[in-house]
Amino acid sequence: MADTIATPSDQAARRISIGFINFAHAIDHYVILIFPTVAIALEAVHGRPYAELIALGTASFVTFGIFSLPAGWLADRWSRRNMMALFYFGCGVSLLAAALSPTLIVLAGALFLLGMFAAIYHPVGMAMLIEASKARGRTLAFNGVCGNLGVALAAGITAFIAAYFSWRAAFALPALVCVATGLAYLWIVPDDRHHAAKRKSSPEVRVSKALATVIFGLFIVIALGAGLAFNIITVALPKIVDERIQNLSLEQVGWVATMVLIAGGLAQLAVGRLVEYIAPHFLFAIVTGLLFAGVTWSLFVTGPMLMVALTVAMVGLYGQVTVNDMVIARYTADAWRGRVYAVRYFLVFISAGASVAAIAFFHSRGGFDLVLFVTAIIAFVFFASTLVLALLVAKPESRRATAAQPAE
């Protein structure tokens, strides 16, 4: 209904806002994944083992999760637009600090700040996207592709800059992009503080309190599974390529990893279309099943077939993000979405710190055979949880609207 009364200027403003949100998603995943590729270059610079260097990124992934909670709360209570501006400027300053770091300890501190500001995007950006968009399946899918392109390009571009310039330039150049975009965002996108009190306080689909409690418990498991699987695979991918495909330079490692990520990420566009024909909860189980199959397959192959297996895993890994967000949006009121997404991404990204530590721990004891085996177990639990969720919400009684309940 809102689209039928929206003026052309309102629609243009909405499209511009969505454009900035999509670009921010790409930037968010790109900047947080600069360090895993830089860590390979730092092995030669500092003469330290990979397991020790990659652990320096733990703080950034921990703050990436923790600070999503206050970010979502502030966005709902203050201004989503201003929080997004803070995201751009904060990431830019943190990247510059990383580029100028004189020691590894200072670098770890800069990565801590980067994770803190990068945490803003997901609870705030997703709430803004749901509010601005009416064609949720396609819009969320395209937004997911933007984020996944950020993931995919991080390895290749970072490796290229580090190889031809320096590892410091790999942080400094994206910093300039972040600051410039932040200035443009403040100039073009108007403040939205006056909208906070007008947001809806009831969800699209209501369920009984008992079912809501079960769904909430499942989403805790799902969020943790998604976070662990996503971060183990994306953080470890450059090193998996480096170890299991022989005779590649750093730049070639980066671009092979990029190709795998792009091939998997583009499948998310198909997921955005499929959700118009397949119920989101069933599609959720299908894509997490692909993730489990791909990770399990990767245990038994090397060389080019390993890349095929990892691509299958990426299709599931990326596809689940879009469907996950859609399912949450159906059961969450707009006035609370920032906080609900904050809780989800807190769980997803707090597990990222555990993921980096797990890579270091298991790699030092059994290489990537052990890392991938543990990831396969996580992927199975993730898949089983989504399957149970699909069976629960598919029941006729779960689809009936109940009496109006308080937003809390």
Coordinates of C-alpha atoms in Angstrom, one line a residue:
M1 CA 0.0 0.0 0.0
A2 CA 2.8 2.4 0.9
D3 CA 4.2 2.2 -2.6
T4 CA 0.9 3.4 -4.2
I5 CA 1.0 6.7 -2.3
A6 CA 4.7 7.3 -2.3
T7 CA 5.8 10.4 -4.3
P8 CA 8.5 10.1 -6.9
S9 CA 10.9 12.0 -4.6
D10 CA 10.2 9.6 -1.8
Q11 CA 10.9 6.6 -4.1
A12 CA 14.1 8.2 -5.3
A13 CA 15.2 8.9 -1.7
R14 CA 14.4 5.3 -0.8
R15 CA 16.5 3.9 -3.7
I16 CA 19.4 6.2 -2.8
S17 CA 19.2 5.0 0.8
I18 CA 19.1 1.3 -0.3
G19 CA 22.1 2.0 -2.5
F20 CA 24.2 3.3 0.4
I21 CA 23.0 0.3 2.5
N22 CA 24.1 -2.1 -0.2
F23 CA 27.5 -0.5 -0.6
A24 CA 28.0 -0.4 3.2
H25 CA 27.3 -4.2 3.3
A26 CA 30.1 -4.8 0.8
I27 CA 32.5 -2.4 2.7
D28 CA 31.6 -4.1 6.0
H29 CA 32.6 -7.6 5.0
Y30 CA 35.6 -6.4 2.9
V31 CA 37.2 -4.4 5.8
I32 CA 36.8 -7.2 8.4
L33 CA 38.4 -9.7 6.0
I34 CA 41.5 -7.6 5.0
F35 CA 43.6 -9.0 7.9
P36 CA 43.2 -12.8 7.1
T37 CA 45.0 -12.2 3.8
V38 CA 47.5 -9.7 5.2
A39 CA 48.4 -12.3 7.8
I40 CA 49.9 -14.4 5.1
A41 CA 52.1 -11.5 4.0
L42 CA 53.1 -10.8 7.6
E43 CA 54.5 -14.4 7.9
A44 CA 57.4 -13.2 5.8
V45 CA 57.7 -9.7 7.4
H46 CA 57.7 -10.8 11.0
G47 CA 58.9 -14.4 10.7
R48 CA 55.9 -15.6 12.8
P49 CA 53.8 -18.8 12.1
Y50 CA 50.3 -18.4 10.6
A51 CA 48.6 -19.8 13.6
E52 CA 50.1 -17.1 15.8
L53 CA 49.4 -14.2 13.4
I54 CA 45.8 -15.1 12.5
A55 CA 45.0 -15.1 16.3
L56 CA 45.7 -11.4 16.3
G57 CA 42.4 -10.9 14.5
T58 CA 40.4 -12.5 17.3
A59 CA 39.7 -9.2 19.0
S60 CA 38.2 -7.7 15.8
F61 CA 35.8 -10.5 15.4
V62 CA 34.8 -10.5 19.1
T63 CA 34.0 -6.8 19.0
F64 CA 32.2 -7.3 15.6
G65 CA 29.7 -9.3 17.6
I66 CA 29.6 -7.6 21.0
F67 CA 29.0 -4.1 19.7
S68 CA 26.1 -5.1 17.5
L69 CA 24.0 -5.0 20.7
P70 CA 24.5 -1.3 21.6
A71 CA 24.4 -0.4 17.9
G72 CA 21.0 -1.9 17.4
W73 CA 19.6 -0.2 20.5
L74 CA 21.0 3.2 19.6
A75 CA 19.7 3.0 16.1
D76 CA 16.1 2.2 17.3
R77 CA 16.2 4.9 20.0
W78 CA 18.3 7.6 18.2
S79 CA 18.9 7.5 14.5
R80 CA 19.6 4.7 12.1
R81 CA 21.0 7.1 9.5
N82 CA 23.5 8.7 12.0
M83 CA 24.6 5.3 13.1
M84 CA 25.4 4.3 9.5
A85 CA 27.4 7.5 9.1
L86 CA 29.4 6.5 12.3
F87 CA 30.0 3.1 10.6
Y88 CA 31.6 4.7 7.6
F89 CA 33.8 7.2 9.6
G90 CA 34.7 4.7 12.3
C91 CA 35.8 2.0 9.9
G92 CA 37.9 4.6 8.0
V93 CA 39.7 5.8 11.1
S94 CA 40.4 2.3 12.3
L95 CA 41.8 1.2 9.0
L96 CA 44.2 4.1 9.0
A97 CA 45.3 3.2 12.5
A98 CA 46.0 -0.4 11.2
A99 CA 47.9 0.9 8.3
L100 CA 50.1 3.1 10.5
S101 CA 50.6 0.4 13.3
P102 CA 54.3 0.2 14.3
T103 CA 53.9 -3.1 16.1
L104 CA 51.7 -6.2 16.0
I105 CA 50.2 -5.2 19.4
V106 CA 49.1 -1.8 18.0
L107 CA 47.8 -3.6 14.9
A108 CA 45.6 -5.8 17.1
G109 CA 44.3 -2.7 18.9
A110 CA 43.4 -1.1 15.6
L111 CA 41.6 -4.3 14.5
F112 CA 39.7 -4.2 17.8
L113 CA 38.4 -0.7 16.9
L114 CA 37.6 -1.8 13.3
G115 CA 35.5 -4.7 14.7
M116 CA 33.6 -2.3 17.0
F117 CA 32.7 0.1 14.2
A118 CA 32.1 -2.6 11.6
A119 CA 29.5 -4.1 14.1
I120 CA 27.2 -1.2 13.4
Y121 CA 26.2 -2.3 9.9
H122 CA 24.2 -5.5 10.3
P123 CA 21.7 -4.6 13.0
V124 CA 21.3 -1.1 11.6
G125 CA 21.6 -1.7 7.9
M126 CA 19.3 -4.7 7.9
A127 CA 16.6 -2.8 9.9
M128 CA 16.9 0.1 7.4
L129 CA 16.7 -2.2 4.4
I130 CA 13.6 -4.0 5.7
E131 CA 11.9 -0.6 6.4
A132 CA 12.8 0.9 3.0
S133 CA 12.2 -2.2 0.8
K134 CA 8.9 -3.7 -0.2
A135 CA 10.1 -6.5 -2.5
R136 CA 12.0 -8.2 0.3
G137 CA 13.1 -11.4 -1.4
R138 CA 14.9 -9.7 -4.3
T139 CA 16.1 -6.7 -2.3
L140 CA 17.5 -8.8 0.5
A141 CA 19.1 -11.1 -2.0
F142 CA 20.9 -8.3 -3.9
N143 CA 22.0 -6.8 -0.6
G144 CA 23.4 -10.2 0.4
V145 CA 25.2 -10.4 -2.9
C146 CA 26.8 -7.0 -2.2
G147 CA 28.0 -8.2 1.1
N148 CA 29.3 -11.4 -0.4
L149 CA 31.1 -9.5 -3.1
G150 CA 32.8 -7.7 -0.3
V151 CA 33.8 -11.0 1.2
A152 CA 34.9 -12.3 -2.2
L153 CA 36.9 -9.3 -3.3
A154 CA 38.7 -8.8 0.0
A155 CA 41.1 -11.7 -0.5
G156 CA 42.0 -10.8 -4.2
I157 CA 42.2 -7.1 -3.8
T158 CA 44.1 -7.2 -0.5
A159 CA 46.6 -9.7 -2.0
F160 CA 47.1 -7.5 -5.1
I161 CA 47.7 -4.4 -3.1
A162 CA 50.0 -6.1 -0.6
A163 CA 52.0 -7.8 -3.4
Y164 CA 52.5 -4.6 -5.5
F165 CA 52.5 -2.0 -2.8
S166 CA 52.6 -3.1 0.8
W167 CA 50.4 -4.6 3.5
R168 CA 49.9 -1.2 5.0
A169 CA 48.4 0.1 1.7
A170 CA 46.0 -2.8 1.9
F171 CA 44.5 -1.0 5.0
A172 CA 45.0 2.6 3.9
L173 CA 43.3 2.6 0.5
P174 CA 39.9 1.2 1.8
A175 CA 40.2 3.7 4.7
L176 CA 40.0 6.6 2.2
V177 CA 37.0 5.0 0.5
C178 CA 35.2 4.7 3.8
V179 CA 35.7 8.3 4.8
A180 CA 34.8 9.7 1.4
T181 CA 31.6 7.6 1.4
G182 CA 30.7 8.7 4.9
L183 CA 30.9 12.4 3.8
A184 CA 28.7 11.7 0.8
Y185 CA 26.2 9.8 2.9
L186 CA 25.8 12.6 5.4
W187 CA 25.3 15.1 2.6
I188 CA 22.8 13.1 0.6
V189 CA 20.7 11.1 3.1
P190 CA 18.5 13.1 5.5
D191 CA 18.3 12.5 9.2
D192 CA 15.6 10.1 10.3
R193 CA 15.3 10.7 14.1
H194 CA 11.7 11.9 13.6
H195 CA 10.7 8.5 12.2
A196 CA 11.6 6.5 15.3
A197 CA 8.2 7.0 17.1
K198 CA 6.2 6.0 13.9
R199 CA 7.5 2.5 13.4
K200 CA 5.1 -0.4 13.7
S201 CA 5.1 -2.3 17.0
S202 CA 3.5 -5.5 15.7
P203 CA 5.0 -8.3 13.5
E204 CA 3.6 -9.5 10.2
V205 CA 3.0 -13.0 11.5
R206 CA 2.0 -13.7 15.0
V207 CA 2.5 -17.1 16.7
S208 CA 1.6 -18.5 20.1
K209 CA 4.0 -17.7 23.0
A210 CA 5.0 -21.4 23.3
L211 CA 5.9 -21.7 19.6
A212 CA 7.7 -18.3 19.8
T213 CA 9.8 -19.6 22.7
V214 CA 10.8 -22.7 20.7
I215 CA 11.6 -20.6 17.6
F216 CA 13.7 -18.3 19.7
G217 CA 15.7 -21.2 21.0
L218 CA 16.2 -22.6 17.6
F219 CA 17.3 -19.2 16.3
I220 CA 20.0 -19.1 19.0
V221 CA 21.4 -22.4 17.7
I222 CA 21.0 -21.3 14.1
A223 CA 22.7 -18.0 14.7
L224 CA 25.7 -19.6 16.4
G225 CA 25.9 -22.3 13.7
A226 CA 25.7 -19.7 11.0
G227 CA 28.4 -17.5 12.6
L228 CA 30.8 -20.4 13.2
A229 CA 30.4 -21.9 9.8
F230 CA 30.6 -18.6 7.9
N231 CA 33.6 -17.3 9.7
I232 CA 35.7 -20.5 9.7
I233 CA 35.2 -20.9 6.0
T234 CA 35.7 -17.3 4.9
V235 CA 38.6 -16.6 7.2
A236 CA 40.4 -19.8 6.5
L237 CA 39.7 -19.9 2.7
P238 CA 42.9 -18.1 1.6
K239 CA 45.1 -20.4 3.6
I240 CA 43.1 -23.5 2.6
V241 CA 43.8 -22.6 -1.1
D242 CA 47.4 -21.9 -0.2
E243 CA 48.0 -25.3 1.4
R244 CA 45.8 -27.6 -0.7
I245 CA 46.6 -26.2 -4.2
Q246 CA 50.3 -26.3 -4.9
N247 CA 52.6 -23.7 -6.4
L248 CA 50.5 -20.6 -6.1
S249 CA 51.8 -17.1 -5.4
L250 CA 50.1 -14.9 -2.8
E251 CA 48.3 -13.0 -5.5
Q252 CA 47.1 -16.2 -7.1
V253 CA 45.9 -17.5 -3.8
G254 CA 43.9 -14.4 -3.3
W255 CA 42.2 -14.5 -6.7
V256 CA 41.4 -18.2 -6.5
A257 CA 39.7 -17.6 -3.2
T258 CA 37.9 -14.7 -4.8
M259 CA 36.6 -16.8 -7.6
V260 CA 35.2 -19.4 -5.3
L261 CA 33.5 -16.7 -3.2
I262 CA 32.0 -15.0 -6.2
A263 CA 30.7 -18.2 -7.7
G264 CA 29.0 -19.1 -4.5
G265 CA 27.8 -15.5 -3.8
L266 CA 26.1 -15.0 -7.1
A267 CA 23.8 -18.0 -6.3
Q268 CA 22.2 -15.7 -3.7
L269 CA 20.4 -13.9 -6.5
A270 CA 18.8 -17.2 -7.4
V271 CA 17.8 -17.6 -3.7
G272 CA 16.1 -14.2 -3.8
R273 CA 13.9 -15.4 -6.7
L274 CA 13.3 -18.9 -5.3
V275 CA 11.9 -17.5 -2.1
E276 CA 9.0 -16.2 -4.2
Y277 CA 8.0 -19.8 -5.0
I278 CA 9.3 -21.8 -2.1
A279 CA 8.3 -21.0 1.5
P280 CA 11.3 -19.3 3.3
H281 CA 11.4 -21.8 6.1
F282 CA 11.7 -24.8 3.7
L283 CA 14.3 -22.9 1.5
F284 CA 16.3 -22.3 4.7
A285 CA 16.6 -26.0 5.3
I286 CA 17.6 -26.7 1.7
V287 CA 20.4 -24.2 1.5
T288 CA 21.9 -25.2 4.9
G289 CA 21.8 -28.8 3.6
L290 CA 23.9 -27.6 0.7
L291 CA 26.3 -26.1 3.1
F292 CA 26.7 -29.3 5.0
A293 CA 27.2 -31.3 1.8
G294 CA 29.8 -28.9 0.5
V295 CA 31.9 -28.8 3.6
T296 CA 31.7 -32.6 4.0
W297 CA 32.7 -33.1 0.4
S298 CA 35.7 -30.8 0.8
L299 CA 37.2 -33.2 3.4
F300 CA 37.9 -35.8 0.7
V301 CA 39.2 -33.8 -2.3
T302 CA 42.1 -31.5 -3.2
G303 CA 43.0 -29.4 -6.1
P304 CA 40.3 -28.2 -8.5
M305 CA 37.7 -30.5 -7.0
L306 CA 38.3 -28.9 -3.7
M307 CA 37.3 -25.6 -5.2
V308 CA 34.1 -27.1 -6.6
A309 CA 33.2 -28.5 -3.1
L310 CA 33.9 -25.2 -1.4
T311 CA 31.7 -23.5 -4.0
V312 CA 28.8 -25.8 -3.1
A313 CA 29.4 -24.9 0.5
M314 CA 29.5 -21.2 -0.4
V315 CA 26.1 -21.4 -2.2
G316 CA 24.6 -22.7 1.0
L317 CA 26.5 -20.4 3.2
Y318 CA 25.5 -17.3 1.3
G319 CA 22.0 -18.4 0.5
Q320 CA 21.1 -19.0 4.1
V321 CA 21.8 -15.3 5.0
T322 CA 19.0 -14.0 2.8
V323 CA 16.4 -16.6 3.9
N324 CA 17.5 -16.2 7.6
D325 CA 16.8 -12.4 7.5
M326 CA 13.5 -12.9 5.8
V327 CA 12.2 -15.4 8.3
I328 CA 13.2 -13.1 11.2
A329 CA 11.5 -10.1 9.5
R330 CA 8.2 -12.0 9.3
Y331 CA 8.1 -12.5 13.0
T332 CA 9.5 -9.2 14.2
A333 CA 7.9 -5.7 14.5
D334 CA 9.7 -2.8 12.7
A335 CA 10.1 -0.9 16.0
W336 CA 12.1 -3.7 17.4
R337 CA 14.0 -4.9 14.4
G338 CA 17.2 -3.1 15.2
R339 CA 17.4 -4.8 18.5
V340 CA 16.3 -8.2 17.3
Y341 CA 18.9 -8.1 14.5
A342 CA 21.4 -6.9 17.0
V343 CA 20.8 -10.1 19.1
R344 CA 21.0 -12.2 16.0
Y345 CA 24.2 -10.7 14.8
F346 CA 25.7 -10.6 18.3
L347 CA 25.4 -14.4 18.3
V348 CA 26.6 -14.7 14.7
F349 CA 29.6 -12.5 15.1
I350 CA 30.6 -13.2 18.7
S351 CA 31.1 -16.7 17.4
A352 CA 33.5 -15.2 14.8
G353 CA 36.1 -14.7 17.6
A354 CA 35.7 -18.3 18.5
S355 CA 36.0 -19.2 14.8
V356 CA 39.4 -17.5 14.5
A357 CA 40.7 -19.1 17.7
A358 CA 39.3 -22.5 16.5
I359 CA 41.2 -22.2 13.2
A360 CA 44.4 -21.5 15.0
F361 CA 43.8 -24.3 17.5
F362 CA 42.8 -27.1 15.1
H363 CA 45.2 -26.1 12.3
S364 CA 48.1 -26.3 14.7
R365 CA 47.0 -29.9 15.7
G366 CA 45.7 -31.4 12.5
G367 CA 45.9 -29.0 9.7
F368 CA 42.9 -28.2 7.5
D369 CA 41.7 -31.8 7.6
L370 CA 40.8 -31.3 11.2
V371 CA 39.5 -27.7 10.7
L372 CA 37.1 -28.9 7.9
F373 CA 36.0 -32.0 9.9
V374 CA 35.0 -29.7 12.8
T375 CA 33.3 -27.3 10.4
A376 CA 31.3 -30.2 8.9
I377 CA 30.0 -31.1 12.4
I378 CA 28.9 -27.5 12.9
A379 CA 27.2 -27.4 9.5
F380 CA 25.2 -30.5 10.3
V381 CA 23.9 -29.1 13.6
F382 CA 23.0 -25.9 11.7
F383 CA 21.2 -27.9 9.0
A384 CA 19.3 -30.0 11.6
S385 CA 18.1 -26.8 13.4
T386 CA 16.7 -25.2 10.3
L387 CA 15.0 -28.5 9.3
V388 CA 13.2 -28.6 12.7
L389 CA 12.3 -24.9 12.4
A390 CA 10.8 -25.6 8.9
L391 CA 8.7 -28.5 10.2
L392 CA 7.4 -26.4 13.2
V393 CA 6.4 -23.2 11.3
A394 CA 4.9 -25.3 8.5
K395 CA 2.2 -26.6 10.8
P396 CA -1.3 -25.0 10.1
E397 CA -1.7 -23.9 13.7
S398 CA 1.6 -21.9 13.5
R399 CA 0.3 -19.9 10.5
R400 CA -2.9 -18.8 12.1
A401 CA -2.9 -15.3 13.5
T402 CA -3.4 -15.2 17.2
A403 CA -4.9 -12.5 19.3
A404 CA -2.9 -9.3 19.4
Q405 CA -0.1 -9.5 21.9
P406 CA 2.2 -6.8 23.3
A407 CA 5.3 -6.0 21.3
E408 CA 7.5 -7.3 24.1

